[in-house]
Amino acid sequence: MTRGIWTRETVVLMLLAAYVPLALFWLWYGGTEAAQRLGLAGLVLAFWNLVFLLARAQPISLAMAITALAIAMLAPEGLGVFRLALGISFGAVMGELVFGGWGRNVVNPATVALSFLGFGFPGYPWPEFLAPVAWATIPAALIGVATGAMPAGVVTSAALAAVGAVASGLLPPAVLPAAGIVLVLLVADPVTSATTLLGRWLNGALYVGLVTLFALGWQGADPVQYAVAAALLTSLAAPVLDEMALALWYAKRRRRHGQN
Amino acid sequence: MIDFTFRSGLTPRFPSPSPGLPEKDEVITEEAGLRASAGRAPRVSLDVEEGALVPQGAPVARLRKSPDVCFVAPMPVRVARIGLMQGHRLSEIVLFREAGGDVIRHDTSQADTAPALRHLMQVAGVWSWLGRRPFGGMPRPDEQPGAIFVMATDTTPLAPDPRQAIAGQEEAFGRGLHALTRLTDGPVFVCQQPGPALFDSAPNAGRLRTVSSGPRHPQGATGLRVHALFPATIERPVWDIHAEDVAQLGTLIATGYLPMRRLVSVGGEALREGRLVRTQPGADLRGLTHRFAQPGPRVILSGSPLDGHAARWLAPRHRQVTVLPRQAAGKPPHWLVAALTRSAMPKPVIPNAALDQAFGAALPAMAFVRALGSGDDDAAMKMGLLSLLEEDVALADYVLGGEAQLPEILRAMLDRIRTEFAA
């Protein structure tokens, strides 16, 4: 019997293809230090995936490469190996593996790990991104949306909302590089973002709204810090957004067809 | 006129030689098999014994609980073998063609009243051509549908065009449609591709409604049309019937003879040439394909490449035969690999654009798949589960690589809901 291709690993491969430009630019400008962080994140994630493969027969997914890239790019700098490994372990295990692996998780493991590092070890500087790395988010988003692996509604509505927020002077343009990188790496994750049409549009807009709010009111925080915090809150709110969209859809159908 | 030609759905491509035009001559296979639709086999009582001669259209078996509903011979036959399972459940009845036999004429003098029409359809064997939602299968003999869907479009890959099937029978089709309006108090929807009207809706203009849908699958899938236009519920079931069957019902009412022919497409990768033939229901699939298939091992499916199943006889409501090369069974995985991967079935579904399209944007695809996967009956019912059958989620299952096992999960959920509500 012939079969379609959109299995879990195909989606992962499409996402990885989307992240290639971003990762290449980041590695090019980050040098060996960036490569070392990526290697460490990959190693810790591979260890925990192996543990869960052996203990609970949970198949390993290439998605851990995406998680490794997101953590390596966005984690605070100068943490040292031990703290970084601790944060990655917490994120991978509590954010993804205990739920049954990638595809069954409710929050992005990288978001959990980054929030853990940010709240657990305040005072370490968050990374800053050079302009070329930030520009690389645009091909990443385009490839992701074109292959259908990234939710188009989330990316589009976030882009539109960001344009609106910058134009109205609420969102300082200096925040945009970090917000864009967090958008493609954490918020536009197909598993943990909203899944209904309306929910996706709300999801993207909510993320930009939260970033704007933090930029206005959170004194002394770095752009990456509040982008990650906004990503965490957005992914926690995604099921609520879906429920809202579904409730509207049910109501519309009830009006048209009577019951159900 | 309601328009549904929105841009959604997919066009999955399956390699197949072109079927060309319908063949001039009818192709009646030497053998035929009577079997029930998919699902639990019905209990039957037999009208004939092995070796008996049966004219075309005469009953061979009937439902034990409602003896009016008959399974009839699709051609003049000699009964070769009767296969019953435990409890008189119909497995299959094998029939051999008998040259020069008779054709039964039914009494149609009172077919303009609803009970008589119902009786005529049941006795003549048209009843088993009806489908019902929720839960699928044949309608109960006394059931009142909320609406009837006449499918004059079929977007399944490699399916024959129903317009071609009823070409030249427009009058009979119209007569059949008007007869169907007597079976329900609700509307009768005719789902078709955009194009000229297939029938004259007077004098039932208010109840016969034409619905256009686009060319991509699943825009013309029965379940999604039902879901969009008249959701089936447990109290208010919905019937569906193919346009060609409606035309034959029209002929039956006019002449008393039920034509036992249907336009069937034979396609698939393992064929040298495709075919579009008029053959009998329950036709022998090997008879239809053996001179046209490529050499080598192959598997013959009754139904489309999406949802077909390997079979010897054409299933009651199927109009497609698919011949695929038989894939050699691969080497079993290493025991350790098997042990480490087996527990994670069915695999998680990752939302993607292809999945959204596979439900034709008619329902929140990912939320529905998650409700199916987690066994959330209530949410799935609210999203329209009761309008759907396995064939409607076959495309989504295909798109997801078959790892999500959607048709199996859907069937299990429907069975669970049926037992719950029957209690």
PDB file of N, CA, C and O in Angstrom, chain A residues 94-128:
ATOM      1  N   MET A  94      11.188  17.564  31.812  1.00  0.00           N
ATOM      2  CA  MET A  94       9.878  18.019  32.288  1.00  0.00           C
ATOM      3  C   MET A  94       9.035  18.637  31.171  1.00  0.00           C
ATOM      4  O   MET A  94       7.823  18.654  31.246  1.00  0.00           O
ATOM      5  N   GLY A  95       9.703  19.175  30.144  1.00  0.00           N
ATOM      6  CA  GLY A  95       8.943  19.837  29.095  1.00  0.00           C
ATOM      7  C   GLY A  95       8.493  18.895  27.996  1.00  0.00           C
ATOM      8  O   GLY A  95       7.531  19.178  27.300  1.00  0.00           O
ATOM      9  N   GLU A  96       9.209  17.775  27.816  1.00  0.00           N
ATOM     10  CA  GLU A  96       8.886  16.952  26.654  1.00  0.00           C
ATOM     11  C   GLU A  96       8.830  15.467  26.971  1.00  0.00           C
ATOM     12  O   GLU A  96       7.828  14.809  26.712  1.00  0.00           O
ATOM     13  N   LEU A  97       9.906  14.941  27.572  1.00  0.00           N
ATOM     14  CA  LEU A  97      10.024  13.485  27.604  1.00  0.00           C
ATOM     15  C   LEU A  97       9.001  12.821  28.512  1.00  0.00           C
ATOM     16  O   LEU A  97       8.493  11.758  28.192  1.00  0.00           O
ATOM     17  N   VAL A  98       8.653  13.465  29.641  1.00  0.00           N
ATOM     18  CA  VAL A  98       7.676  12.803  30.516  1.00  0.00           C
ATOM     19  C   VAL A  98       6.300  12.766  29.877  1.00  0.00           C
ATOM     20  O   VAL A  98       5.450  11.968  30.260  1.00  0.00           O
ATOM     21  N   PHE A  99       6.054  13.611  28.871  1.00  0.00           N
ATOM     22  CA  PHE A  99       4.747  13.583  28.212  1.00  0.00           C
ATOM     23  C   PHE A  99       4.674  12.515  27.124  1.00  0.00           C
ATOM     24  O   PHE A  99       3.619  12.273  26.578  1.00  0.00           O
ATOM     25  N   GLY A 100       5.800  11.914  26.797  1.00  0.00           N
ATOM     26  CA  GLY A 100       5.791  10.872  25.770  1.00  0.00           C
ATOM     27  C   GLY A 100       6.571  11.234  24.535  1.00  0.00           C
ATOM     28  O   GLY A 100       6.417  10.600  23.505  1.00  0.00           O
ATOM     29  N   GLY A 101       7.391  12.246  24.610  1.00  0.00           N
ATOM     30  CA  GLY A 101       8.238  12.581  23.469  1.00  0.00           C
ATOM     31  C   GLY A 101       7.661  13.676  22.609  1.00  0.00           C
ATOM     32  O   GLY A 101       6.544  14.132  22.822  1.00  0.00           O
ATOM     33  N   TRP A 102       8.441  14.080  21.618  1.00  0.00           N
ATOM     34  CA  TRP A 102       8.041  15.210  20.786  1.00  0.00           C
ATOM     35  C   TRP A 102       6.766  14.869  20.030  1.00  0.00           C
ATOM     36  O   TRP A 102       6.660  13.819  19.418  1.00  0.00           O
ATOM     37  N   GLY A 103       5.807  15.756  20.076  1.00  0.00           N
ATOM     38  CA  GLY A 103       4.517  15.501  19.438  1.00  0.00           C
ATOM     39  C   GLY A 103       3.430  15.341  20.477  1.00  0.00           C
ATOM     40  O   GLY A 103       2.254  15.533  20.185  1.00  0.00           O
ATOM     41  N   ARG A 104       3.812  14.977  21.694  1.00  0.00           N
ATOM     42  CA  ARG A 104       2.820  14.850  22.762  1.00  0.00           C
ATOM     43  C   ARG A 104       3.035  15.893  23.853  1.00  0.00           C
ATOM     44  O   ARG A 104       2.323  15.895  24.851  1.00  0.00           O
ATOM     45  N   ASN A 105       4.040  16.759  23.673  1.00  0.00           N
ATOM     46  CA  ASN A 105       4.344  17.740  24.718  1.00  0.00           C
ATOM     47  C   ASN A 105       3.385  18.927  24.635  1.00  0.00           C
ATOM     48  O   ASN A 105       2.803  19.196  23.584  1.00  0.00           O
ATOM     49  N   VAL A 106       3.199  19.647  25.756  1.00  0.00           N
ATOM     50  CA  VAL A 106       2.313  20.812  25.753  1.00  0.00           C
ATOM     51  C   VAL A 106       3.086  22.119  25.671  1.00  0.00           C
ATOM     52  O   VAL A 106       2.554  23.111  25.202  1.00  0.00           O
ATOM     53  N   VAL A 107       4.318  22.127  26.167  1.00  0.00           N
ATOM     54  CA  VAL A 107       5.157  23.314  25.983  1.00  0.00           C
ATOM     55  C   VAL A 107       6.452  22.889  25.307  1.00  0.00           C
ATOM     56  O   VAL A 107       6.888  21.756  25.438  1.00  0.00           O
ATOM     57  N   ASN A 108       7.032  23.822  24.594  1.00  0.00           N
ATOM     58  CA  ASN A 108       8.278  23.540  23.905  1.00  0.00           C
ATOM     59  C   ASN A 108       9.393  23.307  24.935  1.00  0.00           C
ATOM     60  O   ASN A 108       9.589  24.122  25.821  1.00  0.00           O
ATOM     61  N   PRO A 109      10.113  22.189  24.846  1.00  0.00           N
ATOM     62  CA  PRO A 109      11.164  21.930  25.851  1.00  0.00           C
ATOM     63  C   PRO A 109      12.217  23.028  25.905  1.00  0.00           C
ATOM     64  O   PRO A 109      12.739  23.339  26.978  1.00  0.00           O
ATOM     65  N   ALA A 110      12.520  23.626  24.747  1.00  0.00           N
ATOM     66  CA  ALA A 110      13.522  24.701  24.754  1.00  0.00           C
ATOM     67  C   ALA A 110      12.995  25.906  25.533  1.00  0.00           C
ATOM     68  O   ALA A 110      13.745  26.545  26.282  1.00  0.00           O
ATOM     69  N   THR A 111      11.709  26.191  25.400  1.00  0.00           N
ATOM     70  CA  THR A 111      11.142  27.309  26.158  1.00  0.00           C
ATOM     71  C   THR A 111      11.245  27.045  27.654  1.00  0.00           C
ATOM     72  O   THR A 111      11.594  27.939  28.438  1.00  0.00           O
ATOM     73  N   VAL A 112      10.957  25.811  28.044  1.00  0.00           N
ATOM     74  CA  VAL A 112      11.037  25.459  29.468  1.00  0.00           C
ATOM     75  C   VAL A 112      12.469  25.602  29.966  1.00  0.00           C
ATOM     76  O   VAL A 112      12.728  26.202  31.020  1.00  0.00           O
ATOM     77  N   ALA A 113      13.403  25.068  29.185  1.00  0.00           N
ATOM     78  CA  ALA A 113      14.803  25.127  29.606  1.00  0.00           C
ATOM     79  C   ALA A 113      15.265  26.575  29.733  1.00  0.00           C
ATOM     80  O   ALA A 113      15.923  26.952  30.725  1.00  0.00           O
ATOM     81  N   LEU A 114      14.908  27.411  28.757  1.00  0.00           N
ATOM     82  CA  LEU A 114      15.365  28.803  28.776  1.00  0.00           C
ATOM     83  C   LEU A 114      14.726  29.570  29.929  1.00  0.00           C
ATOM     84  O   LEU A 114      15.390  30.372  30.600  1.00  0.00           O
ATOM     85  N   SER A 115      13.434  29.314  30.172  1.00  0.00           N
ATOM     86  CA  SER A 115      12.793  29.998  31.296  1.00  0.00           C
ATOM     87  C   SER A 115      13.435  29.574  32.611  1.00  0.00           C
ATOM     88  O   SER A 115      13.670  30.385  33.506  1.00  0.00           O
ATOM     89  N   PHE A 116      13.728  28.276  32.726  1.00  0.00           N
ATOM     90  CA  PHE A 116      14.373  27.757  33.927  1.00  0.00           C
ATOM     91  C   PHE A 116      15.716  28.455  34.149  1.00  0.00           C
ATOM     92  O   PHE A 116      16.024  28.917  35.246  1.00  0.00           O
ATOM     93  N   LEU A 117      16.507  28.559  33.078  1.00  0.00           N
ATOM     94  CA  LEU A 117      17.818  29.199  33.201  1.00  0.00           C
ATOM     95  C   LEU A 117      17.662  30.678  33.541  1.00  0.00           C
ATOM     96  O   LEU A 117      18.395  31.228  34.365  1.00  0.00           O
ATOM     97  N   GLY A 118      16.674  31.325  32.909  1.00  0.00           N
ATOM     98  CA  GLY A 118      16.488  32.755  33.135  1.00  0.00           C
ATOM     99  C   GLY A 118      16.046  33.068  34.547  1.00  0.00           C
ATOM    100  O   GLY A 118      16.557  33.988  35.191  1.00  0.00           O
ATOM    101  N   PHE A 119      15.102  32.271  35.056  1.00  0.00           N
ATOM    102  CA  PHE A 119      14.606  32.537  36.410  1.00  0.00           C
ATOM    103  C   PHE A 119      15.536  31.967  37.467  1.00  0.00           C
ATOM    104  O   PHE A 119      15.669  32.515  38.556  1.00  0.00           O
ATOM    105  N   GLY A 120      16.199  30.847  37.143  1.00  0.00           N
ATOM    106  CA  GLY A 120      17.050  30.191  38.133  1.00  0.00           C
ATOM    107  C   GLY A 120      18.379  30.903  38.332  1.00  0.00           C
ATOM    108  O   GLY A 120      18.906  30.953  39.448  1.00  0.00           O
ATOM    109  N   PHE A 121      18.934  31.436  37.267  1.00  0.00           N
ATOM    110  CA  PHE A 121      20.241  32.074  37.363  1.00  0.00           C
ATOM    111  C   PHE A 121      20.172  33.486  36.803  1.00  0.00           C
ATOM    112  O   PHE A 121      20.706  33.767  35.735  1.00  0.00           O
ATOM    113  N   PRO A 122      19.490  34.386  37.503  1.00  0.00           N
ATOM    114  CA  PRO A 122      19.411  35.765  36.994  1.00  0.00           C
ATOM    115  C   PRO A 122      20.784  36.417  37.111  1.00  0.00           C
ATOM    116  O   PRO A 122      21.628  35.981  37.887  1.00  0.00           O
ATOM    117  N   GLY A 123      21.002  37.443  36.332  1.00  0.00           N
ATOM    118  CA  GLY A 123      22.278  38.123  36.411  1.00  0.00           C
ATOM    119  C   GLY A 123      23.233  37.750  35.313  1.00  0.00           C
ATOM    120  O   GLY A 123      24.180  38.475  35.039  1.00  0.00           O
ATOM    121  N   TYR A 124      23.026  36.590  34.688  1.00  0.00           N
ATOM    122  CA  TYR A 124      23.882  36.267  33.541  1.00  0.00           C
ATOM    123  C   TYR A 124      23.356  37.007  32.322  1.00  0.00           C
ATOM    124  O   TYR A 124      22.142  37.100  32.135  1.00  0.00           O
ATOM    125  N   PRO A 125      24.255  37.520  31.488  1.00  0.00           N
ATOM    126  CA  PRO A 125      23.789  38.316  30.345  1.00  0.00           C
ATOM    127  C   PRO A 125      23.128  37.440  29.288  1.00  0.00           C
ATOM    128  O   PRO A 125      23.594  36.332  29.019  1.00  0.00           O
ATOM    129  N   TRP A 126      22.035  37.948  28.714  1.00  0.00           N
ATOM    130  CA  TRP A 126      21.377  37.212  27.622  1.00  0.00           C
ATOM    131  C   TRP A 126      22.093  37.533  26.328  1.00  0.00           C
ATOM    132  O   TRP A 126      22.705  38.601  26.202  1.00  0.00           O
ATOM    133  N   PRO A 127      22.055  36.638  25.374  1.00  0.00           N
ATOM    134  CA  PRO A 127      22.812  36.875  24.140  1.00  0.00           C
ATOM    135  C   PRO A 127      22.218  38.022  23.324  1.00  0.00           C
ATOM    136  O   PRO A 127      21.039  38.350  23.460  1.00  0.00           O
ATOM    137  N   GLU A 128      23.072  38.616  22.514  1.00  0.00           N
ATOM    138  CA  GLU A 128      22.601  39.624  21.556  1.00  0.00           C
ATOM    139  C   GLU A 128      22.914  39.122  20.161  1.00  0.00           C
ATOM    140  O   GLU A 128      23.886  38.384  19.969  1.00  0.00           O
TER     141      GLU A 128
END
